[in-house]
Tab-separated table of C-alpha atoms and ligand atoms in Angstrom:
chain	number	residue	atom	x	y	z
A	861	UNK	CA	0.127	0.005	0.173
A	862	UNK	CA	2.121	3.518	-1.537
A	863	UNK	CA	1.706	6.243	1.272
A	864	UNK	CA	-1.667	7.959	0.833
A	865	UNK	CA	-3.893	5.265	1.479
A	866	UNK	CA	-2.344	3.821	4.688
A	867	UNK	CA	-3.471	7.268	5.700
A	868	UNK	CA	-6.051	7.699	4.545
A	869	UNK	CA	-7.076	4.012	5.833
A	870	UNK	CA	-5.734	4.962	9.355
A	871	UNK	CA	-6.803	8.108	9.027
A	872	UNK	CA	-10.558	6.309	8.510
A	873	UNK	CA	-9.951	3.851	11.090
A	874	UNK	CA	-9.675	6.645	13.761
A	875	UNK	CA	-13.441	8.708	12.170
A	876	UNK	CA	-15.226	7.698	15.494
A	877	UNK	CA	-12.413	8.926	17.881
A	878	UNK	CA	-11.829	11.824	16.927
A	879	UNK	CA	-15.918	12.594	16.224
A	880	UNK	CA	-15.630	11.371	20.264
A	881	UNK	CA	-13.219	14.177	20.957
A	882	UNK	CA	-14.486	16.843	19.243
A	883	UNK	CA	-17.764	16.186	21.277
A	884	UNK	CA	-16.208	16.036	24.346
A	885	UNK	CA	-14.732	19.957	23.476
A	886	UNK	CA	-17.427	20.331	21.692
A	887	UNK	CA	-19.601	20.385	25.281
A	888	UNK	CA	-17.238	22.092	27.388
A	889	UNK	CA	-15.820	25.018	25.475
A	890	UNK	CA	-13.231	27.973	26.755
A	891	UNK	CA	-12.191	30.914	25.677
A	892	UNK	CA	-8.933	33.012	24.978
A	893	UNK	CA	-6.153	32.209	27.253
A	894	UNK	CA	-8.475	30.654	29.940
A	895	UNK	CA	-8.609	27.036	28.626
A	896	UNK	CA	-7.893	24.627	31.687
A	897	UNK	CA	-10.265	22.010	30.417
A	898	UNK	CA	-8.957	22.199	27.187
A	899	UNK	CA	-5.514	22.096	27.189
A	900	UNK	CA	-5.785	19.158	29.979
A	901	UNK	CA	-7.853	17.170	28.045
A	902	UNK	CA	-5.308	18.152	24.978
A	903	UNK	CA	-2.463	17.069	27.151
A	904	UNK	CA	-3.696	13.206	28.419
A	905	UNK	CA	-4.453	12.878	24.437
A	906	UNK	CA	-0.678	13.933	23.505
A	907	UNK	CA	0.693	11.560	26.220
A	908	UNK	CA	-1.645	8.673	25.836
A	909	UNK	CA	-0.508	8.793	21.514
A	910	UNK	CA	3.127	8.820	23.044
A	911	UNK	CA	3.864	12.469	23.495
A	912	UNK	CA	5.959	14.332	25.763
A	913	UNK	CA	3.655	17.519	25.183
A	914	UNK	CA	5.414	21.095	26.294
A	915	UNK	CA	3.275	24.081	28.022
A	916	UNK	CA	4.283	27.057	25.725
A	917	UNK	CA	3.308	30.967	27.053
A	918	UNK	CA	0.151	31.317	28.037
A	919	UNK	CA	-2.127	28.819	27.530
A	920	UNK	CA	-0.353	27.302	25.093
A	921	UNK	CA	1.320	22.764	23.830
A	922	UNK	CA	3.747	21.993	21.929
A	923	UNK	CA	4.577	18.206	20.627
A	924	UNK	CA	7.144	16.977	18.385
A	925	UNK	CA	7.480	14.201	16.452
A	926	UNK	CA	10.416	12.891	14.726
A	927	UNK	CA	13.583	13.699	14.679
A	928	UNK	CA	15.622	10.406	14.059
A	929	UNK	CA	16.214	11.288	10.404
A	930	UNK	CA	18.064	14.547	9.583
A	931	UNK	CA	15.483	17.609	7.600
A	932	UNK	CA	13.704	20.664	8.456
A	933	UNK	CA	10.724	21.090	10.185
A	934	UNK	CA	7.316	22.050	9.599
A	935	UNK	CA	4.539	23.015	12.237
A	936	UNK	CA	1.023	21.790	12.158
A	937	UNK	CA	-0.677	24.316	13.694
A	938	UNK	CA	-5.020	24.066	15.605
A	939	UNK	CA	-6.214	26.846	17.743
A	940	UNK	CA	-8.493	25.452	20.664
A	941	UNK	CA	-10.581	28.531	22.081
A	942	UNK	CA	-14.467	28.949	21.784
A	943	UNK	CA	-17.046	32.104	20.914
A	944	UNK	CA	-18.337	34.384	23.930
A	945	UNK	CA	-21.280	33.378	22.876
A	946	UNK	CA	-24.804	31.219	23.669
A	947	UNK	CA	-24.840	28.026	21.132
A	948	UNK	CA	-28.519	28.166	19.671
A	949	UNK	CA	-26.944	25.313	17.254
A	950	UNK	CA	-29.449	21.862	17.625
A	951	UNK	CA	-27.053	19.169	17.482
A	952	UNK	CA	-27.387	17.102	21.247
A	953	UNK	CA	-23.832	17.935	22.495
A	954	UNK	CA	-24.169	21.560	23.110
A	955	UNK	CA	-22.391	23.461	24.712
A	956	UNK	CA	-22.635	23.023	28.597
A	957	UNK	CA	-21.838	26.437	29.611
A	958	UNK	CA	-24.020	29.324	28.705
A	959	UNK	CA	-22.658	32.046	26.626
A	960	UNK	CA	-19.656	29.943	25.483
A	961	UNK	CA	-19.608	28.032	21.705
A	962	UNK	CA	-17.041	26.576	19.513
A	963	UNK	CA	-18.504	28.336	16.883
A	964	UNK	CA	-15.588	28.965	15.135
A	965	UNK	CA	-14.540	25.251	14.576
A	966	UNK	CA	-11.326	25.305	17.120
A	967	UNK	CA	-12.847	22.129	18.940
A	968	UNK	CA	-13.279	20.311	15.167
A	969	UNK	CA	-9.578	21.640	14.561
A	970	UNK	CA	-8.367	20.674	18.029
A	971	UNK	CA	-9.616	17.030	17.316
A	972	UNK	CA	-8.263	17.018	13.798
A	973	UNK	CA	-4.559	17.211	14.768
A	974	UNK	CA	-4.888	15.040	17.862
A	975	UNK	CA	-5.569	12.876	15.063
A	976	UNK	CA	-3.220	13.940	12.646
A	977	UNK	CA	-0.420	13.415	15.688
A	978	UNK	CA	-1.588	9.787	16.769
A	979	UNK	CA	-0.804	8.963	12.991
A	980	UNK	CA	2.024	10.857	13.243
A	981	UNK	CA	3.824	9.088	16.333
A	982	UNK	CA	2.363	5.894	13.918
A	983	UNK	CA	4.800	6.521	11.078
A	984	UNK	CA	7.684	8.776	13.833
A	985	UNK	CA	10.671	6.287	11.571
A	986	UNK	CA	9.546	8.093	8.462
A	987	UNK	CA	9.839	11.402	8.496
A	988	UNK	CA	12.387	12.548	6.537
A	989	UNK	CA	13.241	15.120	9.855
A	990	UNK	CA	10.476	16.888	12.439
A	991	UNK	CA	7.046	17.969	12.750
A	992	UNK	CA	6.083	20.292	15.465
A	993	UNK	CA	2.343	20.416	16.486
A	994	UNK	CA	0.185	23.109	18.028
A	995	UNK	CA	-1.888	23.598	20.169
A	996	UNK	CA	-2.653	27.528	20.915
A	997	UNK	CA	-5.414	29.166	22.550
A	998	UNK	CA	-6.489	32.572	22.208
A	999	UNK	CA	-6.782	32.872	18.353
A	1000	UNK	CA	-10.139	34.815	18.469
A	1001	UNK	CA	-8.886	37.681	20.452
A	1002	UNK	CA	-5.555	37.715	18.283
A	1003	UNK	CA	-3.500	37.310	20.626
A	1004	UNK	CA	-2.010	33.648	20.926
A	1005	UNK	CA	-0.268	33.688	18.367
A	1006	UNK	CA	2.387	36.459	19.688
A	1007	UNK	CA	2.554	34.968	22.544
A	1008	UNK	CA	2.928	31.478	21.283
A	1009	UNK	CA	6.005	33.272	18.778
A	1010	UNK	CA	6.906	35.402	21.621
A	1011	UNK	CA	7.534	31.592	23.795
A	1012	UNK	CA	9.834	30.720	21.090
A	1013	UNK	CA	7.447	28.925	19.237
A	1014	UNK	CA	10.126	28.715	15.395
A	1015	UNK	CA	12.583	27.792	17.597
A	1016	UNK	CA	13.982	24.309	19.396
A	1017	UNK	CA	13.875	22.827	16.344
A	1018	UNK	CA	13.479	26.498	13.817
A	1019	UNK	CA	10.127	25.715	12.063
A	1020	UNK	CA	10.797	26.114	8.134
A	1021	UNK	CA	6.952	26.146	7.288
A	1022	UNK	CA	3.924	26.179	8.894
A	1023	UNK	CA	1.068	24.690	8.034
A	1024	UNK	CA	-2.592	25.186	9.724
A	1025	UNK	CA	-6.247	24.047	8.418
A	1026	UNK	CA	-9.751	26.095	9.152
A	1027	UNK	CA	-13.422	24.683	8.724
A	1028	UNK	CA	-15.545	26.513	6.945
A	1029	UNK	CA	-19.607	25.928	6.411
A	1030	UNK	CA	-22.773	27.366	4.836
A	1031	UNK	CA	-21.519	27.426	1.480
A	1032	UNK	CA	-22.632	25.600	-1.104
A	1033	UNK	CA	-19.114	23.131	-1.153
A	1034	UNK	CA	-19.054	19.653	-1.120
A	1035	UNK	CA	-18.285	18.338	2.408
A	1036	UNK	CA	-15.481	17.099	2.749
A	1037	UNK	CA	-13.840	19.803	-0.168
A	1038	UNK	CA	-9.767	21.252	0.842
A	1039	UNK	CA	-9.273	24.645	-0.680
A	1040	UNK	CA	-5.830	25.182	-0.445
A	1041	UNK	CA	-4.871	29.430	-0.816
A	1042	UNK	CA	-2.462	30.894	-2.713
A	1043	UNK	CA	0.171	32.395	-3.301
A	1044	UNK	CA	0.230	36.603	-1.265
A	1045	UNK	CA	-2.489	37.890	0.559
A	1046	UNK	CA	-5.289	35.345	1.663
A	1047	UNK	CA	-6.962	37.444	4.417
A	1048	UNK	CA	-6.857	40.847	5.065
A	1049	UNK	CA	-5.325	42.655	8.628
A	1050	UNK	CA	-7.831	43.647	11.304
A	1051	UNK	CA	-7.074	46.061	14.100
A	1052	UNK	CA	-10.387	47.672	16.642
A	1053	UNK	CA	-10.643	51.571	17.560
A	1054	UNK	CA	-12.391	53.280	19.984
A	1055	UNK	CA	-13.918	56.818	20.265
A	1056	UNK	CA	-14.550	58.231	23.097
A	1057	UNK	CA	-16.343	61.784	22.853
A	1058	UNK	CA	-16.690	63.452	25.675
A	1059	UNK	CA	-18.862	65.827	26.758
A	1060	UNK	CA	-20.923	67.282	30.065
A	1061	UNK	CA	-24.387	66.053	30.656
A	1062	UNK	CA	-27.106	67.806	31.329
A	1063	UNK	CA	-31.251	67.626	31.241
A	1064	UNK	CA	-32.718	67.035	27.511
A	1065	UNK	CA	-34.820	70.508	27.725
A	1066	UNK	CA	-31.217	73.058	28.637
A	1067	UNK	CA	-29.016	71.933	26.044
A	1068	UNK	CA	-27.177	75.191	25.596
A	1069	UNK	CA	-26.369	74.367	29.885
A	1070	UNK	CA	-24.087	70.660	28.218
A	1071	UNK	CA	-21.560	69.758	25.722
A	1072	UNK	CA	-23.511	67.104	23.823
A	1073	UNK	CA	-21.433	64.708	22.327
A	1074	UNK	CA	-24.063	62.975	20.499
A	1075	UNK	CA	-23.841	65.486	18.434
A	1076	UNK	CA	-20.454	65.403	18.610
A	1077	UNK	CA	-20.504	62.512	17.610
A	1078	UNK	CA	-22.312	61.909	14.655
A	1079	UNK	CA	-20.239	64.852	12.886
A	1080	UNK	CA	-17.168	62.616	13.448
A	1081	UNK	CA	-18.849	59.584	12.307
A	1082	UNK	CA	-19.478	61.779	9.122
A	1083	UNK	CA	-15.858	63.610	8.722
A	1084	UNK	CA	-14.924	59.933	8.843
A	1085	UNK	CA	-16.361	58.896	5.284
A	1086	UNK	CA	-13.569	62.096	4.567
A	1087	UNK	CA	-11.066	59.018	4.263
A	1088	UNK	CA	-12.708	56.451	2.509
A	1089	UNK	CA	-13.652	58.752	-0.565
A	1090	UNK	CA	-10.845	61.411	-0.068
A	1091	UNK	CA	-7.741	60.569	0.930
A	1092	UNK	CA	-7.180	56.377	0.412
A	1093	UNK	CA	-5.683	55.830	-3.229
A	1094	UNK	CA	-8.558	53.856	-5.501
A	1095	UNK	CA	-5.700	51.142	-5.672
A	1096	UNK	CA	-5.419	49.919	-1.914
A	1097	UNK	CA	-7.060	48.602	0.021
A	1098	UNK	CA	-8.802	50.557	3.751
A	1099	UNK	CA	-12.040	49.694	5.000
A	1100	UNK	CA	-13.484	51.387	8.808
A	1101	UNK	CA	-16.381	50.819	9.632
A	1102	UNK	CA	-18.260	52.402	12.875
A	1103	UNK	CA	-19.661	49.322	13.780
A	1104	UNK	CA	-21.040	50.172	17.356
A	1105	UNK	CA	-22.354	53.712	18.363
A	1106	UNK	CA	-23.117	54.029	22.084
A	1107	UNK	CA	-24.089	57.562	23.796
A	1108	UNK	CA	-26.909	58.031	26.129
A	1109	UNK	CA	-29.355	55.543	28.180
A	1110	UNK	CA	-32.923	58.359	28.484
A	1111	UNK	CA	-35.483	59.787	25.726
A	1112	UNK	CA	-34.481	63.130	28.211
A	1113	UNK	CA	-31.288	63.006	29.026
A	1114	UNK	CA	-28.076	64.646	27.446
A	1115	UNK	CA	-25.685	62.270	28.146
A	1116	UNK	CA	-21.504	63.183	29.518
A	1117	UNK	CA	-20.029	61.151	26.555
A	1118	UNK	CA	-20.527	58.601	23.401
A	1119	UNK	CA	-18.556	56.152	21.666
A	1120	UNK	CA	-17.432	54.746	18.951
A	1121	UNK	CA	-16.286	51.298	17.774
A	1122	UNK	CA	-15.455	49.453	14.708
A	1123	UNK	CA	-12.097	47.611	12.725
A	1124	UNK	CA	-10.204	48.632	9.937
A	1125	UNK	CA	-9.203	45.980	7.810
A	1126	UNK	CA	-6.364	46.253	4.677
A	1127	UNK	CA	-4.363	43.760	2.610
A	1128	UNK	CA	-1.292	45.920	2.676
A	1129	UNK	CA	1.635	44.031	4.093
A	1130	UNK	CA	2.989	46.878	5.784
A	1131	UNK	CA	0.079	48.277	7.266
A	1132	UNK	CA	0.820	51.215	5.412
A	1133	UNK	CA	-2.524	51.960	4.385
A	1134	UNK	CA	-3.521	51.138	8.178
A	1135	UNK	CA	-1.854	53.528	9.569
A	1136	UNK	CA	-2.805	56.393	7.829
A	1137	UNK	CA	-6.265	55.215	8.713
A	1138	UNK	CA	-5.933	55.652	12.097
A	1139	UNK	CA	-3.915	59.430	11.719
A	1140	UNK	CA	-7.151	60.931	10.215
A	1141	UNK	CA	-8.945	59.750	12.181
A	1142	UNK	CA	-7.239	60.653	14.906
A	1143	UNK	CA	-6.652	63.770	13.855
A	1144	UNK	CA	-10.257	63.993	12.317
A	1145	UNK	CA	-11.906	63.384	15.184
A	1146	UNK	CA	-9.722	64.650	17.574
A	1147	UNK	CA	-10.302	68.585	15.239
A	1148	UNK	CA	-14.207	68.110	14.903
A	1149	UNK	CA	-14.525	67.037	18.928
A	1150	UNK	CA	-12.830	70.424	19.506
A	1151	UNK	CA	-14.744	71.791	16.708
A	1152	UNK	CA	-17.430	70.642	19.205
A	1153	UNK	CA	-16.367	71.821	22.779
A	1154	UNK	CA	-15.869	67.854	23.113
A	1155	UNK	CA	-12.542	66.573	24.518
A	1156	UNK	CA	-11.821	63.004	22.126
A	1157	UNK	CA	-9.428	59.933	22.915
A	1158	UNK	CA	-9.076	57.673	19.825
A	1159	UNK	CA	-7.806	53.784	20.967
A	1160	UNK	CA	-6.621	51.133	18.373
A	1161	UNK	CA	-6.235	47.751	19.302
A	1162	UNK	CA	-5.971	44.108	18.579
A	1163	UNK	CA	-4.634	44.121	16.240
A	1164	UNK	CA	-4.124	41.093	13.716
A	1165	UNK	CA	-2.315	41.375	10.154
A	1166	UNK	CA	-3.031	40.046	6.854
A	1167	UNK	CA	-1.936	36.381	6.091
A	1168	UNK	CA	1.036	35.715	3.594
A	1169	UNK	CA	0.735	32.465	1.495
A	1170	UNK	CA	4.416	31.502	0.247
A	1171	UNK	CA	3.474	30.992	-3.088
A	1172	UNK	CA	6.193	28.325	-3.274
A	1173	UNK	CA	4.775	25.835	-0.711
A	1174	UNK	CA	0.991	27.005	-1.637
A	1175	UNK	CA	1.465	25.316	-4.795
A	1176	UNK	CA	3.675	22.417	-3.220
A	1177	UNK	CA	0.707	21.236	-0.857
A	1178	UNK	CA	-1.612	21.609	-3.144
A	1179	UNK	CA	0.565	18.885	-5.480
A	1180	UNK	CA	0.061	16.596	-2.362
A	1181	UNK	CA	-2.821	17.333	-1.412
A	1182	UNK	CA	-4.154	16.379	-5.912
A	1183	UNK	CA	-1.938	12.926	-4.670
A	1184	UNK	CA	-4.072	12.269	-1.733
A	1185	UNK	CA	-8.131	13.441	-2.739
A	1186	UNK	CA	-8.039	13.547	-6.289
A	1187	UNK	CA	-10.709	16.101	-7.476
A	1188	UNK	CA	-11.632	16.888	-4.001
A	1189	UNK	CA	-8.454	19.416	-3.270
A	1190	UNK	CA	-9.596	23.212	-4.624
A	1191	UNK	CA	-7.429	26.477	-5.214
A	1192	UNK	CA	-9.197	28.665	-2.549
A	1193	UNK	CA	-9.317	31.648	-5.823
A	1194	UNK	CA	-11.556	29.035	-7.854
A	1195	UNK	CA	-14.354	29.739	-5.157
A	1196	UNK	CA	-12.632	32.850	-4.368
A	1197	UNK	CA	-11.905	34.500	-7.345
A	1198	UNK	CA	-8.955	35.294	-6.245
A	1199	UNK	CA	-9.805	38.333	-3.680
A	1200	UNK	CA	-8.479	38.184	-0.088
A	1201	UNK	CA	-10.426	37.291	2.079
A	1202	UNK	CA	-12.295	40.274	4.490
A	1203	UNK	CA	-12.253	37.841	7.728
A	1204	UNK	CA	-8.915	37.348	10.075
A	1205	UNK	CA	-6.649	34.957	10.995
A	1206	UNK	CA	-3.757	35.116	13.647
A	1207	UNK	CA	-2.117	33.110	12.539
A	1208	UNK	CA	-1.004	35.881	9.690
A	1209	UNK	CA	2.192	36.492	12.516
A	1210	UNK	CA	3.066	33.605	11.672
A	1211	UNK	CA	3.168	34.060	8.262
A	1212	UNK	CA	4.962	37.504	8.588
A	1213	UNK	CA	7.985	35.190	9.888
A	1214	UNK	CA	8.225	31.626	7.853
A	1215	UNK	CA	6.813	29.906	5.033
A	1216	UNK	CA	2.943	29.718	5.823
A	1217	UNK	CA	0.215	27.841	4.170
A	1218	UNK	CA	-3.442	27.892	4.977
A	1219	UNK	CA	-6.062	25.501	4.302
A	1220	UNK	CA	-9.140	25.560	4.572
A	1221	UNK	CA	-11.756	21.760	5.152
A	1222	UNK	CA	-16.091	21.664	3.767
A	1223	UNK	CA	-17.559	20.676	7.157
A	1224	UNK	CA	-20.873	21.430	5.910
A	1225	UNK	CA	-22.503	22.375	2.828
A	1226	UNK	CA	-24.728	24.467	2.499
A	1227	UNK	CA	-26.671	22.658	0.020
A	1228	UNK	CA	-27.123	20.132	2.587
A	1229	UNK	CA	-28.745	22.323	5.365
A	1230	UNK	CA	-25.694	23.233	7.134
A	1231	UNK	CA	-27.220	27.204	6.284
A	1232	UNK	CA	-25.020	28.677	8.749
A	1233	UNK	CA	-21.281	30.001	8.788
A	1234	UNK	CA	-17.970	30.472	11.364
A	1235	UNK	CA	-19.778	33.220	14.189
A	1236	UNK	CA	-23.097	31.881	13.703
A	1237	UNK	CA	-24.537	31.004	17.383
A	1238	UNK	CA	-26.778	27.924	14.561
A	1239	UNK	CA	-23.803	27.365	12.929
A	1240	UNK	CA	-23.124	22.972	13.056
A	1241	UNK	CA	-20.323	21.496	11.138
A	1242	UNK	CA	-19.964	17.968	9.852
A	1243	UNK	CA	-17.682	15.780	11.511
A	1244	UNK	CA	-17.872	13.324	9.457
A	1245	UNK	CA	-14.714	14.975	7.404
A	1246	UNK	CA	-12.880	15.070	10.588
A	1247	UNK	CA	-10.708	11.818	9.282
A	1248	UNK	CA	-10.112	14.139	5.857
A	1249	UNK	CA	-8.231	17.679	7.681
A	1250	UNK	CA	-6.824	14.483	10.368
A	1251	UNK	CA	-5.117	12.739	6.496
A	1252	UNK	CA	-4.430	16.064	5.262
A	1253	UNK	CA	-2.490	17.401	8.204
A	1254	UNK	CA	-0.153	14.156	8.579
A	1255	UNK	CA	0.040	13.684	5.117
A	1256	UNK	CA	1.045	16.874	3.648
A	1257	UNK	CA	3.651	16.854	6.546
A	1258	UNK	CA	5.309	14.095	5.335
A	1259	UNK	CA	5.620	13.681	1.933
A	1260	UNK	CA	6.549	18.009	2.100
A	1261	UNK	CA	9.542	16.706	4.187
A	1262	UNK	CA	10.647	13.567	2.158
A	1263	UNK	CA	9.861	16.303	-1.134
A	1264	UNK	CA	12.351	18.856	0.356
A	1265	UNK	CA	14.807	15.671	1.720
A	1266	UNK	CA	14.512	15.219	-2.009
A	1267	UNK	CA	15.773	19.017	-3.344
B	1292	ZN	ZN1	-13.573	33.201	14.586
B	1293	ZN	ZN1	-10.981	30.475	13.811
């Protein structure tokens, strides 16, 4: 039996185990860095499979496989954190924690990488180099990846290439399809802002005795559109949206302050467009606020860069995915038309350090009733495709290391 058939067969044999692991994780969602149940779950499984996992950063785990034969090192990553939302999905393994839900499918990612870990361990003596398995926290707040990087993720041994898989649901694509991101920028950068406009509150009947922050915020909101309309080069992509606009609680009271919260997205690896938007946003908000006698504070936080996909690595991964899955492996551009996605992913921090590629596993087609996408409280994922993700991770690592050996 050749390697591809062996890996597919071994992954299929793990189907039931992986579904159980995934559903157990789904029942116990944890968010951010607070992953005590999840991390222990993963640690125990890895130890059971013969690994010696080590803690990394605030709540991550890393384990190594191979290293018996010389060669390069490939990083495979799963994120483990859930979302702070209440699950409304119709599943019989619902979240047991109110206000927490695995709504992005990271429970699937964790089970998939655990499956791959088990398979890779069996083939440890055949690995031409080393596979580094990364289980990271806090993806949803864009802090897990930088925390792992700062804790030495890419060293000892040095990582030469990095791979991740994300599941998707709610699109009219066949469940089990693997999409490989093409070389270039695959997801936009994202950064949050909060503009606080401070005035002086008072009774609604005497506005002249107050400084109304709501009126000032409304003027700021409109003035900011100037940046998109007149200041960004039409050839550059730079989008910002104020999605939360708050001020006041009663209809007859002028409040002390109003707040505007939003996100800035660009597809510029150096984020020059983002820096321009931030600079002008600050100047306009302060200037317009001052004209209306308000004090304005503009803050930026939770930055995540755009994801850079290495063209050579993407080509190599596409090639081995075709070997493994035939027509069920496609380029992401065949679906996206080559446009970068608007959503962000904190593995982008890794992609700025080492050649990186991301894959997407279709886990539920809208044609089969999986109509909700990630982050929706009703999203469901088809966990009959876990073994495909597992085979993809394990086979990609084995074949890429073999290929780099033969170079
Ligand atoms: Zn997410
Ligand atoms: Zn996610």
